[in-house]
PDB file of C-alpha atoms in Angstrom:
ATOM      1  CA  UNK A   1     118.467  15.530 -24.722  1.00  0.00           C
ATOM      2  CA  UNK A   2     116.675  12.469 -25.957  1.00  0.00           C
ATOM      3  CA  UNK A   3     119.690  10.604 -27.357  1.00  0.00           C
ATOM      4  CA  UNK A   4     122.360   9.727 -24.756  1.00  0.00           C
ATOM      5  CA  UNK A   5     124.902   8.690 -27.416  1.00  0.00           C
ATOM      6  CA  UNK A   6     125.134  12.322 -28.538  1.00  0.00           C
ATOM      7  CA  UNK A   7     126.539  13.053 -25.081  1.00  0.00           C
ATOM      8  CA  UNK A   8     129.125  10.312 -25.609  1.00  0.00           C
ATOM      9  CA  UNK A   9     127.235   7.953 -23.340  1.00  0.00           C
ATOM     10  CA  UNK A  10     127.303   4.750 -25.335  1.00  0.00           C
ATOM     11  CA  UNK A  11     129.185   3.108 -28.147  1.00  0.00           C
ATOM     12  CA  UNK A  12     130.334   4.506 -31.438  1.00  0.00           C
ATOM     13  CA  UNK A  13     127.824   2.260 -33.216  1.00  0.00           C
ATOM     14  CA  UNK A  14     125.062   4.138 -31.382  1.00  0.00           C
ATOM     15  CA  UNK A  15     126.620   7.518 -32.059  1.00  0.00           C
ATOM     16  CA  UNK A  16     127.036   7.279 -35.853  1.00  0.00           C
ATOM     17  CA  UNK A  17     123.354   6.828 -36.846  1.00  0.00           C
ATOM     18  CA  UNK A  18     122.222   9.338 -34.227  1.00  0.00           C
ATOM     19  CA  UNK A  19     124.711  11.919 -35.443  1.00  0.00           C
ATOM     20  CA  UNK A  20     123.903  11.283 -39.120  1.00  0.00           C
ATOM     21  CA  UNK A  21     120.156  11.712 -38.634  1.00  0.00           C
ATOM     22  CA  UNK A  22     120.765  14.778 -36.476  1.00  0.00           C
ATOM     23  CA  UNK A  23     122.885  16.398 -39.195  1.00  0.00           C
ATOM     24  CA  UNK A  24     120.368  15.515 -41.926  1.00  0.00           C
ATOM     25  CA  UNK A  25     117.566  16.822 -39.745  1.00  0.00           C
ATOM     26  CA  UNK A  26     119.305  20.123 -39.167  1.00  0.00           C
ATOM     27  CA  UNK A  27     119.999  20.384 -42.913  1.00  0.00           C
ATOM     28  CA  UNK A  28     116.301  19.807 -43.654  1.00  0.00           C
ATOM     29  CA  UNK A  29     115.158  22.334 -41.038  1.00  0.00           C
ATOM     30  CA  UNK A  30     117.617  24.983 -42.214  1.00  0.00           C
ATOM     31  CA  UNK A  31     116.682  24.376 -45.878  1.00  0.00           C
ATOM     32  CA  UNK A  32     113.026  24.721 -45.027  1.00  0.00           C
ATOM     33  CA  UNK A  33     113.617  27.951 -43.130  1.00  0.00           C
ATOM     34  CA  UNK A  34     115.889  29.355 -45.846  1.00  0.00           C
ATOM     35  CA  UNK A  35     113.524  28.286 -48.624  1.00  0.00           C
ATOM     36  CA  UNK A  36     116.176  26.630 -50.779  1.00  0.00           C
ATOM     37  CA  UNK A  37     117.412  23.025 -51.095  1.00  0.00           C
ATOM     38  CA  UNK A  38     118.064  21.949 -54.693  1.00  0.00           C
ATOM     39  CA  UNK A  39     116.191  24.977 -55.943  1.00  0.00           C
ATOM     40  CA  UNK A  40     113.799  27.503 -54.553  1.00  0.00           C
ATOM     41  CA  UNK A  41     111.323  25.724 -52.295  1.00  0.00           C
ATOM     42  CA  UNK A  42     107.608  26.351 -52.485  1.00  0.00           C
ATOM     43  CA  UNK A  43     105.618  26.840 -49.287  1.00  0.00           C
ATOM     44  CA  UNK A  44     104.439  23.219 -49.036  1.00  0.00           C
ATOM     45  CA  UNK A  45     108.008  22.004 -49.601  1.00  0.00           C
ATOM     46  CA  UNK A  46     109.322  24.319 -46.901  1.00  0.00           C
ATOM     47  CA  UNK A  47     106.742  23.017 -44.433  1.00  0.00           C
ATOM     48  CA  UNK A  48     107.572  19.427 -45.378  1.00  0.00           C
ATOM     49  CA  UNK A  49     111.304  20.073 -44.957  1.00  0.00           C
ATOM     50  CA  UNK A  50     110.937  21.597 -41.505  1.00  0.00           C
ATOM     51  CA  UNK A  51     108.593  18.822 -40.423  1.00  0.00           C
ATOM     52  CA  UNK A  52     110.865  16.113 -41.795  1.00  0.00           C
ATOM     53  CA  UNK A  53     113.824  17.720 -40.051  1.00  0.00           C
ATOM     54  CA  UNK A  54     112.060  17.518 -36.717  1.00  0.00           C
ATOM     55  CA  UNK A  55     111.166  13.893 -37.426  1.00  0.00           C
ATOM     56  CA  UNK A  56     114.819  13.077 -38.187  1.00  0.00           C
ATOM     57  CA  UNK A  57     116.022  14.717 -34.990  1.00  0.00           C
ATOM     58  CA  UNK A  58     113.694  12.567 -32.889  1.00  0.00           C
ATOM     59  CA  UNK A  59     115.778   9.562 -31.693  1.00  0.00           C
ATOM     60  CA  UNK A  60     113.581   6.737 -32.972  1.00  0.00           C
ATOM     61  CA  UNK A  61     114.719   4.919 -36.106  1.00  0.00           C
ATOM     62  CA  UNK A  62     111.227   4.582 -37.569  1.00  0.00           C
ATOM     63  CA  UNK A  63     110.381   8.230 -37.000  1.00  0.00           C
ATOM     64  CA  UNK A  64     113.756   9.284 -38.402  1.00  0.00           C
ATOM     65  CA  UNK A  65     113.238   7.061 -41.434  1.00  0.00           C
ATOM     66  CA  UNK A  66     109.859   8.673 -42.066  1.00  0.00           C
ATOM     67  CA  UNK A  67     111.530  12.084 -41.931  1.00  0.00           C
ATOM     68  CA  UNK A  68     114.165  10.926 -44.422  1.00  0.00           C
ATOM     69  CA  UNK A  69     111.482   9.655 -46.809  1.00  0.00           C
ATOM     70  CA  UNK A  70     109.641  13.002 -46.679  1.00  0.00           C
ATOM     71  CA  UNK A  71     112.863  14.962 -47.234  1.00  0.00           C
ATOM     72  CA  UNK A  72     113.880  12.649 -50.090  1.00  0.00           C
ATOM     73  CA  UNK A  73     110.484  13.189 -51.703  1.00  0.00           C
ATOM     74  CA  UNK A  74     111.038  16.952 -51.594  1.00  0.00           C
ATOM     75  CA  UNK A  75     114.470  16.525 -53.171  1.00  0.00           C
ATOM     76  CA  UNK A  76     113.005  14.371 -55.977  1.00  0.00           C
ATOM     77  CA  UNK A  77     110.249  16.919 -56.601  1.00  0.00           C
ATOM     78  CA  UNK A  78     112.771  19.744 -56.806  1.00  0.00           C
ATOM     79  CA  UNK A  79     115.139  17.829 -59.098  1.00  0.00           C
ATOM     80  CA  UNK A  80     112.292  16.919 -61.462  1.00  0.00           C
ATOM     81  CA  UNK A  81     111.036  20.520 -61.482  1.00  0.00           C
ATOM     82  CA  UNK A  82     114.557  21.842 -62.146  1.00  0.00           C
ATOM     83  CA  UNK A  83     115.076  19.444 -65.073  1.00  0.00           C
ATOM     84  CA  UNK A  84     111.641  20.298 -66.514  1.00  0.00           C
ATOM     85  CA  UNK A  85     112.335  24.016 -66.242  1.00  0.00           C
ATOM     86  CA  UNK A  86     115.731  23.657 -67.941  1.00  0.00           C
ATOM     87  CA  UNK A  87     114.288  21.603 -70.790  1.00  0.00           C
ATOM     88  CA  UNK A  88     111.534  24.215 -71.276  1.00  0.00           C
ATOM     89  CA  UNK A  89     114.174  26.958 -71.380  1.00  0.00           C
ATOM     90  CA  UNK A  90     116.180  25.037 -73.993  1.00  0.00           C
ATOM     91  CA  UNK A  91     113.082  24.465 -76.120  1.00  0.00           C
ATOM     92  CA  UNK A  92     112.150  28.135 -75.902  1.00  0.00           C
ATOM     93  CA  UNK A  93     115.674  29.176 -76.953  1.00  0.00           C
ATOM     94  CA  UNK A  94     115.725  26.892 -79.988  1.00  0.00           C
ATOM     95  CA  UNK A  95     112.269  27.897 -81.190  1.00  0.00           C
TER      96      UNK A  95
END
């Protein structure tokens, strides 16, 4: 265990960010393994999600922040793709 606050050794102010990044990291890893976050994840997105999850679990704020940036980039990519696909579907239906 790299983060003592997760074992309740330390203050609550140490525990909250450690627990938040741990939960987000586990969400990213599980989404990468499952292949779905906002929508179906492509192979590169899955790899990025798993990698960013491991970065978030590591108990260094800079490393965790890097993992959050990578995961956020994947979310933005998926949201943009989903909106583009929906607008293409609507245009195809009206034509």
